[in-house]
Amino acid sequence: MSERAAPFHCPYCGDEDLRPNEQGHGAWECAACSRAFQLKFLGLLAPGSSGKAPGGKEI
């Protein structure tokens, strides 16, 4: 089984110097801007959906 995909760049500054963060699964830190962030898979959208993720949150 393959590992999960890692982000290619920081969503805040765009730099590529990312490292896993010790906060847990999906947590990353950017060495360039000193920000930490977490990625979370929300689910699959049905074809023709309204663009809202499960739970009604806007994507």
mmCIF file as gemmi writes it, N, C-alpha and C atoms, coordinates in Angstrom:
data_model
loop_
_atom_site.group_PDB
_atom_site.id
_atom_site.type_symbol
_atom_site.label_atom_id
_atom_site.label_alt_id
_atom_site.label_comp_id
_atom_site.label_asym_id
_atom_site.label_entity_id
_atom_site.label_seq_id
_atom_site.pdbx_PDB_ins_code
_atom_site.Cartn_x
_atom_site.Cartn_y
_atom_site.Cartn_z
_atom_site.occupancy
_atom_site.B_iso_or_equiv
_atom_site.pdbx_formal_charge
_atom_site.auth_seq_id
_atom_site.auth_asym_id
_atom_site.pdbx_PDB_model_num
ATOM 1 N N . MET Axp A 1 ? 0.848 -1.175 0 1 0 ? 1 A 1
ATOM 2 C CA . MET Axp A 1 ? 0 0 0 1 0 ? 1 A 1
ATOM 3 C C . MET Axp A 1 ? 0.897 1.244 0 1 0 ? 1 A 1
ATOM 4 N N . SER Axp A 2 ? 0.516 2.252 -0.74 1 0 ? 2 A 1
ATOM 5 C CA . SER Axp A 2 ? 1.335 3.459 -0.848 1 0 ? 2 A 1
ATOM 6 C C . SER Axp A 2 ? 1.024 4.438 0.282 1 0 ? 2 A 1
ATOM 7 N N . GLU Axp A 3 ? 1.967 5.352 0.525 1 0 ? 3 A 1
ATOM 8 C CA . GLU Axp A 3 ? 1.765 6.384 1.53 1 0 ? 3 A 1
ATOM 9 C C . GLU Axp A 3 ? 0.834 7.457 0.989 1 0 ? 3 A 1
ATOM 10 N N . ARG Axp A 4 ? 0.309 8.254 1.874 1 0 ? 4 A 1
ATOM 11 C CA . ARG Axp A 4 ? -0.569 9.36 1.463 1 0 ? 4 A 1
ATOM 12 C C . ARG Axp A 4 ? 0.247 10.432 0.778 1 0 ? 4 A 1
ATOM 13 N N . ALA Axp A 5 ? -0.402 11.172 -0.085 1 0 ? 5 A 1
ATOM 14 C CA . ALA Axp A 5 ? 0.263 12.247 -0.815 1 0 ? 5 A 1
ATOM 15 C C . ALA Axp A 5 ? 0.606 13.398 0.128 1 0 ? 5 A 1
ATOM 16 N N . ALA Axp A 6 ? 1.725 14.02 -0.118 1 0 ? 6 A 1
ATOM 17 C CA . ALA Axp A 6 ? 2.164 15.167 0.668 1 0 ? 6 A 1
ATOM 18 C C . ALA Axp A 6 ? 1.908 16.442 -0.126 1 0 ? 6 A 1
ATOM 19 N N . PRO Axp A 7 ? 1.679 17.553 0.558 1 0 ? 7 A 1
ATOM 20 C CA . PRO Axp A 7 ? 1.5 18.82 -0.171 1 0 ? 7 A 1
ATOM 21 C C . PRO Axp A 7 ? 2.796 19.218 -0.857 1 0 ? 7 A 1
ATOM 22 N N . PHE Axp A 8 ? 2.691 19.88 -1.988 1 0 ? 8 A 1
ATOM 23 C CA . PHE Axp A 8 ? 3.868 20.302 -2.744 1 0 ? 8 A 1
ATOM 24 C C . PHE Axp A 8 ? 4.359 21.688 -2.345 1 0 ? 8 A 1
ATOM 25 N N . HIS Axp A 9 ? 3.456 22.519 -1.824 1 0 ? 9 A 1
ATOM 26 C CA . HIS Axp A 9 ? 3.847 23.878 -1.446 1 0 ? 9 A 1
ATOM 27 C C . HIS Axp A 9 ? 2.969 24.376 -0.305 1 0 ? 9 A 1
ATOM 28 N N . CYS Axp A 10 ? 3.452 25.375 0.395 1 0 ? 10 A 1
ATOM 29 C CA . CYS Axp A 10 ? 2.726 25.984 1.507 1 0 ? 10 A 1
ATOM 30 C C . CYS Axp A 10 ? 1.526 26.763 0.972 1 0 ? 10 A 1
ATOM 31 N N . PRO Axp A 11 ? 0.334 26.584 1.56 1 0 ? 11 A 1
ATOM 32 C CA . PRO Axp A 11 ? -0.833 27.331 1.084 1 0 ? 11 A 1
ATOM 33 C C . PRO Axp A 11 ? -0.778 28.824 1.437 1 0 ? 11 A 1
ATOM 34 N N . TYR Axp A 12 ? 0.15 29.22 2.297 1 0 ? 12 A 1
ATOM 35 C CA . TYR Axp A 12 ? 0.246 30.623 2.712 1 0 ? 12 A 1
ATOM 36 C C . TYR Axp A 12 ? 1.285 31.403 1.921 1 0 ? 12 A 1
ATOM 37 N N . CYS Axp A 13 ? 2.495 30.828 1.762 1 0 ? 13 A 1
ATOM 38 C CA . CYS Axp A 13 ? 3.56 31.574 1.089 1 0 ? 13 A 1
ATOM 39 C C . CYS Axp A 13 ? 4.002 30.949 -0.229 1 0 ? 13 A 1
ATOM 40 N N . GLY Axp A 14 ? 3.614 29.689 -0.487 1 0 ? 14 A 1
ATOM 41 C CA . GLY Axp A 14 ? 3.972 29.039 -1.735 1 0 ? 14 A 1
ATOM 42 C C . GLY Axp A 14 ? 5.327 28.343 -1.729 1 0 ? 14 A 1
ATOM 43 N N . ASP Axp A 15 ? 6.063 28.427 -0.634 1 0 ? 15 A 1
ATOM 44 C CA . ASP Axp A 15 ? 7.378 27.797 -0.565 1 0 ? 15 A 1
ATOM 45 C C . ASP Axp A 15 ? 7.241 26.274 -0.524 1 0 ? 15 A 1
ATOM 46 N N . GLU Axp A 16 ? 8.296 25.579 -0.915 1 0 ? 16 A 1
ATOM 47 C CA . GLU Axp A 16 ? 8.269 24.119 -0.982 1 0 ? 16 A 1
ATOM 48 C C . GLU Axp A 16 ? 9.004 23.441 0.163 1 0 ? 16 A 1
ATOM 49 N N . ASP Axp A 17 ? 9.503 24.203 1.137 1 0 ? 17 A 1
ATOM 50 C CA . ASP Axp A 17 ? 10.25 23.637 2.258 1 0 ? 17 A 1
ATOM 51 C C . ASP Axp A 17 ? 9.29 23.226 3.376 1 0 ? 17 A 1
ATOM 52 N N . LEU Axp A 18 ? 8.592 22.102 3.171 1 0 ? 18 A 1
ATOM 53 C CA . LEU Axp A 18 ? 7.606 21.615 4.125 1 0 ? 18 A 1
ATOM 54 C C . LEU Axp A 18 ? 8.114 20.378 4.844 1 0 ? 18 A 1
ATOM 55 N N . ARG Axp A 19 ? 7.712 20.268 6.097 1 0 ? 19 A 1
ATOM 56 C CA . ARG Axp A 19 ? 8.07 19.101 6.906 1 0 ? 19 A 1
ATOM 57 C C . ARG Axp A 19 ? 6.847 18.658 7.69 1 0 ? 19 A 1
ATOM 58 N N . PRO Axp A 20 ? 6.742 17.344 7.962 1 0 ? 20 A 1
ATOM 59 C CA . PRO Axp A 20 ? 5.626 16.898 8.808 1 0 ? 20 A 1
ATOM 60 C C . PRO Axp A 20 ? 5.722 17.549 10.186 1 0 ? 20 A 1
ATOM 61 N N . ASN Axp A 21 ? 4.578 17.886 10.75 1 0 ? 21 A 1
ATOM 62 C CA . ASN Axp A 21 ? 4.511 18.501 12.072 1 0 ? 21 A 1
ATOM 63 C C . ASN Axp A 21 ? 4.173 17.429 13.093 1 0 ? 21 A 1
ATOM 64 N N . GLU Axp A 22 ? 4.621 17.594 14.31 1 0 ? 22 A 1
ATOM 65 C CA . GLU Axp A 22 ? 4.392 16.586 15.337 1 0 ? 22 A 1
ATOM 66 C C . GLU Axp A 22 ? 2.965 16.588 15.882 1 0 ? 22 A 1
ATOM 67 N N . GLN Axp A 23 ? 2.099 17.485 15.418 1 0 ? 23 A 1
ATOM 68 C CA . GLN Axp A 23 ? 0.713 17.536 15.887 1 0 ? 23 A 1
ATOM 69 C C . GLN Axp A 23 ? -0.082 16.298 15.476 1 0 ? 23 A 1
ATOM 70 N N . GLY Axp A 24 ? 0.374 15.594 14.462 1 0 ? 24 A 1
ATOM 71 C CA . GLY Axp A 24 ? -0.326 14.369 14.084 1 0 ? 24 A 1
ATOM 72 C C . GLY Axp A 24 ? -0.556 14.254 12.596 1 0 ? 24 A 1
ATOM 73 N N . HIS Axp A 25 ? -1.463 13.357 12.244 1 0 ? 25 A 1
ATOM 74 C CA . HIS Axp A 25 ? -1.742 13.028 10.852 1 0 ? 25 A 1
ATOM 75 C C . HIS Axp A 25 ? -2.228 14.247 10.064 1 0 ? 25 A 1
ATOM 76 N N . GLY Axp A 26 ? -1.599 14.522 8.949 1 0 ? 26 A 1
ATOM 77 C CA . GLY Axp A 26 ? -2.01 15.614 8.08 1 0 ? 26 A 1
ATOM 78 C C . GLY Axp A 26 ? -1.482 16.978 8.478 1 0 ? 26 A 1
ATOM 79 N N . ALA Axp A 27 ? -0.658 17.04 9.518 1 0 ? 27 A 1
ATOM 80 C CA . ALA Axp A 27 ? -0.128 18.322 9.985 1 0 ? 27 A 1
ATOM 81 C C . ALA Axp A 27 ? 1.244 18.565 9.357 1 0 ? 27 A 1
ATOM 82 N N . TRP Axp A 28 ? 1.455 19.781 8.865 1 0 ? 28 A 1
ATOM 83 C CA . TRP Axp A 28 ? 2.694 20.159 8.188 1 0 ? 28 A 1
ATOM 84 C C . TRP Axp A 28 ? 3.159 21.509 8.702 1 0 ? 28 A 1
ATOM 85 N N . GLU Axp A 29 ? 4.446 21.767 8.566 1 0 ? 29 A 1
ATOM 86 C CA . GLU Axp A 29 ? 4.991 23.083 8.904 1 0 ? 29 A 1
ATOM 87 C C . GLU Axp A 29 ? 5.862 23.577 7.771 1 0 ? 29 A 1
ATOM 88 N N . CYS Axp A 30 ? 5.843 24.885 7.577 1 0 ? 30 A 1
ATOM 89 C CA . CYS Axp A 30 ? 6.618 25.525 6.522 1 0 ? 30 A 1
ATOM 90 C C . CYS Axp A 30 ? 7.805 26.23 7.163 1 0 ? 30 A 1
ATOM 91 N N . ALA Axp A 31 ? 9.005 25.884 6.732 1 0 ? 31 A 1
ATOM 92 C CA . ALA Axp A 31 ? 10.215 26.503 7.278 1 0 ? 31 A 1
ATOM 93 C C . ALA Axp A 31 ? 10.381 27.939 6.785 1 0 ? 31 A 1
ATOM 94 N N . ALA Axp A 32 ? 9.812 28.28 5.646 1 0 ? 32 A 1
ATOM 95 C CA . ALA Axp A 32 ? 9.982 29.614 5.073 1 0 ? 32 A 1
ATOM 96 C C . ALA Axp A 32 ? 9.168 30.675 5.816 1 0 ? 32 A 1
ATOM 97 N N . CYS Axp A 33 ? 7.898 30.37 6.13 1 0 ? 33 A 1
ATOM 98 C CA . CYS Axp A 33 ? 7.047 31.385 6.771 1 0 ? 33 A 1
ATOM 99 C C . CYS Axp A 33 ? 6.695 31.037 8.215 1 0 ? 33 A 1
ATOM 100 N N . SER Axp A 34 ? 7.232 29.924 8.716 1 0 ? 34 A 1
ATOM 101 C CA . SER Axp A 34 ? 7.023 29.49 10.116 1 0 ? 34 A 1
ATOM 102 C C . SER Axp A 34 ? 5.559 29.281 10.461 1 0 ? 34 A 1
ATOM 103 N N . ARG Axp A 35 ? 4.773 28.809 9.501 1 0 ? 35 A 1
ATOM 104 C CA . ARG Axp A 35 ? 3.364 28.508 9.761 1 0 ? 35 A 1
ATOM 105 C C . ARG Axp A 35 ? 3.173 26.993 9.799 1 0 ? 35 A 1
ATOM 106 N N . ALA Axp A 36 ? 2.232 26.566 10.602 1 0 ? 36 A 1
ATOM 107 C CA . ALA Axp A 36 ? 1.839 25.164 10.645 1 0 ? 36 A 1
ATOM 108 C C . ALA Axp A 36 ? 0.395 25.083 10.174 1 0 ? 36 A 1
ATOM 109 N N . PHE Axp A 37 ? 0.075 24.03 9.44 1 0 ? 37 A 1
ATOM 110 C CA . PHE Axp A 37 ? -1.275 23.844 8.928 1 0 ? 37 A 1
ATOM 111 C C . PHE Axp A 37 ? -1.584 22.363 8.881 1 0 ? 37 A 1
ATOM 112 N N . GLN Axp A 38 ? -2.869 22.056 8.755 1 0 ? 38 A 1
ATOM 113 C CA . GLN Axp A 38 ? -3.293 20.668 8.714 1 0 ? 38 A 1
ATOM 114 C C . GLN Axp A 38 ? -4.201 20.435 7.513 1 0 ? 38 A 1
ATOM 115 N N . LEU Axp A 39 ? -3.985 19.332 6.823 1 0 ? 39 A 1
ATOM 116 C CA . LEU Axp A 39 ? -4.803 18.95 5.678 1 0 ? 39 A 1
ATOM 117 C C . LEU Axp A 39 ? -5.78 17.874 6.115 1 0 ? 39 A 1
ATOM 118 N N . LYS Axp A 40 ? -6.996 17.958 5.607 1 0 ? 40 A 1
ATOM 119 C CA . LYS Axp A 40 ? -8.016 16.993 5.983 1 0 ? 40 A 1
ATOM 120 C C . LYS Axp A 40 ? -8.872 16.665 4.77 1 0 ? 40 A 1
ATOM 121 N N . PHE Axp A 41 ? -9.027 15.394 4.493 1 0 ? 41 A 1
ATOM 122 C CA . PHE Axp A 41 ? -9.884 14.939 3.406 1 0 ? 41 A 1
ATOM 123 C C . PHE Axp A 41 ? -11.323 14.995 3.883 1 0 ? 41 A 1
ATOM 124 N N . LEU Axp A 42 ? -12.184 15.699 3.16 1 0 ? 42 A 1
ATOM 125 C CA . LEU Axp A 42 ? -13.577 15.847 3.556 1 0 ? 42 A 1
ATOM 126 C C . LEU Axp A 42 ? -14.492 14.804 2.939 1 0 ? 42 A 1
ATOM 127 N N . GLY Axp A 43 ? -14.159 14.32 1.75 1 0 ? 43 A 1
ATOM 128 C CA . GLY Axp A 43 ? -14.985 13.323 1.095 1 0 ? 43 A 1
ATOM 129 C C . GLY Axp A 43 ? -15.086 13.578 -0.388 1 0 ? 43 A 1
ATOM 130 N N . LEU Axp A 44 ? -15.768 12.694 -1.062 1 0 ? 44 A 1
ATOM 131 C CA . LEU Axp A 44 ? -15.964 12.815 -2.5 1 0 ? 44 A 1
ATOM 132 C C . LEU Axp A 44 ? -17.262 13.547 -2.786 1 0 ? 44 A 1
ATOM 133 N N . LEU Axp A 45 ? -17.244 14.37 -3.807 1 0 ? 45 A 1
ATOM 134 C CA . LEU Axp A 45 ? -18.447 15.086 -4.224 1 0 ? 45 A 1
ATOM 135 C C . LEU Axp A 45 ? -19.186 14.264 -5.271 1 0 ? 45 A 1
ATOM 136 N N . ALA Axp A 46 ? -20.478 14.286 -5.203 1 0 ? 46 A 1
ATOM 137 C CA . ALA Axp A 46 ? -21.292 13.601 -6.192 1 0 ? 46 A 1
ATOM 138 C C . ALA Axp A 46 ? -21.288 14.416 -7.481 1 0 ? 46 A 1
ATOM 139 N N . PRO Axp A 47 ? -21.347 13.75 -8.636 1 0 ? 47 A 1
ATOM 140 C CA . PRO Axp A 47 ? -21.41 14.49 -9.902 1 0 ? 47 A 1
ATOM 141 C C . PRO Axp A 47 ? -22.614 15.443 -9.904 1 0 ? 47 A 1
ATOM 142 N N . GLY Axp A 48 ? -22.384 16.676 -10.33 1 0 ? 48 A 1
ATOM 143 C CA . GLY Axp A 48 ? -23.45 17.663 -10.377 1 0 ? 48 A 1
ATOM 144 C C . GLY Axp A 48 ? -23.817 18.226 -9.018 1 0 ? 48 A 1
ATOM 145 N N . SER Axp A 49 ? -22.923 18.076 -8.028 1 0 ? 49 A 1
ATOM 146 C CA . SER Axp A 49 ? -23.24 18.576 -6.694 1 0 ? 49 A 1
ATOM 147 C C . SER Axp A 49 ? -23.156 20.099 -6.648 1 0 ? 49 A 1
ATOM 148 N N . SER Axp A 50 ? -23.584 20.669 -5.568 1 0 ? 50 A 1
ATOM 149 C CA . SER Axp A 50 ? -23.64 22.126 -5.421 1 0 ? 50 A 1
ATOM 150 C C . SER Axp A 50 ? -22.3 22.745 -5.051 1 0 ? 50 A 1
ATOM 151 N N . GLY Axp A 51 ? -21.238 21.938 -4.909 1 0 ? 51 A 1
ATOM 152 C CA . GLY Axp A 51 ? -19.939 22.467 -4.52 1 0 ? 51 A 1
ATOM 153 C C . GLY Axp A 51 ? -19.759 22.54 -3.02 1 0 ? 51 A 1
ATOM 154 N N . LYS Axp A 52 ? -20.645 21.872 -2.285 1 0 ? 52 A 1
ATOM 155 C CA . LYS Axp A 52 ? -20.537 21.84 -0.829 1 0 ? 52 A 1
ATOM 156 C C . LYS Axp A 52 ? -20.04 20.474 -0.406 1 0 ? 52 A 1
ATOM 157 N N . ALA Axp A 53 ? -19.17 20.479 0.576 1 0 ? 53 A 1
ATOM 158 C CA . ALA Axp A 53 ? -18.634 19.237 1.116 1 0 ? 53 A 1
ATOM 159 C C . ALA Axp A 53 ? -19.675 18.598 2.026 1 0 ? 53 A 1
ATOM 160 N N . PRO Axp A 54 ? -19.465 17.326 2.382 1 0 ? 54 A 1
ATOM 161 C CA . PRO Axp A 54 ? -20.371 16.688 3.344 1 0 ? 54 A 1
ATOM 162 C C . PRO Axp A 54 ? -20.449 17.534 4.618 1 0 ? 54 A 1
ATOM 163 N N . GLY Axp A 55 ? -21.626 17.713 5.142 1 0 ? 55 A 1
ATOM 164 C CA . GLY Axp A 55 ? -21.826 18.562 6.299 1 0 ? 55 A 1
ATOM 165 C C . GLY Axp A 55 ? -22.266 19.972 5.914 1 0 ? 55 A 1
ATOM 166 N N . GLY Axp A 56 ? -22.363 20.254 4.607 1 0 ? 56 A 1
ATOM 167 C CA . GLY Axp A 56 ? -22.858 21.535 4.143 1 0 ? 56 A 1
ATOM 168 C C . GLY Axp A 56 ? -21.837 22.646 4.097 1 0 ? 56 A 1
ATOM 169 N N . LYS Axp A 57 ? -20.559 22.346 4.324 1 0 ? 57 A 1
ATOM 170 C CA . LYS Axp A 57 ? -19.533 23.385 4.285 1 0 ? 57 A 1
ATOM 171 C C . LYS Axp A 57 ? -19.15 23.704 2.845 1 0 ? 57 A 1
ATOM 172 N N . GLU Axp A 58 ? -18.985 24.972 2.56 1 0 ? 58 A 1
ATOM 173 C CA . GLU Axp A 58 ? -18.604 25.425 1.212 1 0 ? 58 A 1
ATOM 174 C C . GLU Axp A 58 ? -17.167 25.034 0.928 1 0 ? 58 A 1
ATOM 175 N N . ILE Axp A 59 ? -16.904 24.575 -0.278 1 0 ? 59 A 1
ATOM 176 C CA . ILE Axp A 59 ? -15.527 24.2 -0.667 1 0 ? 59 A 1
ATOM 177 C C . ILE Axp A 59 ? -14.863 25.377 -1.336 1 0 ? 59 A 1
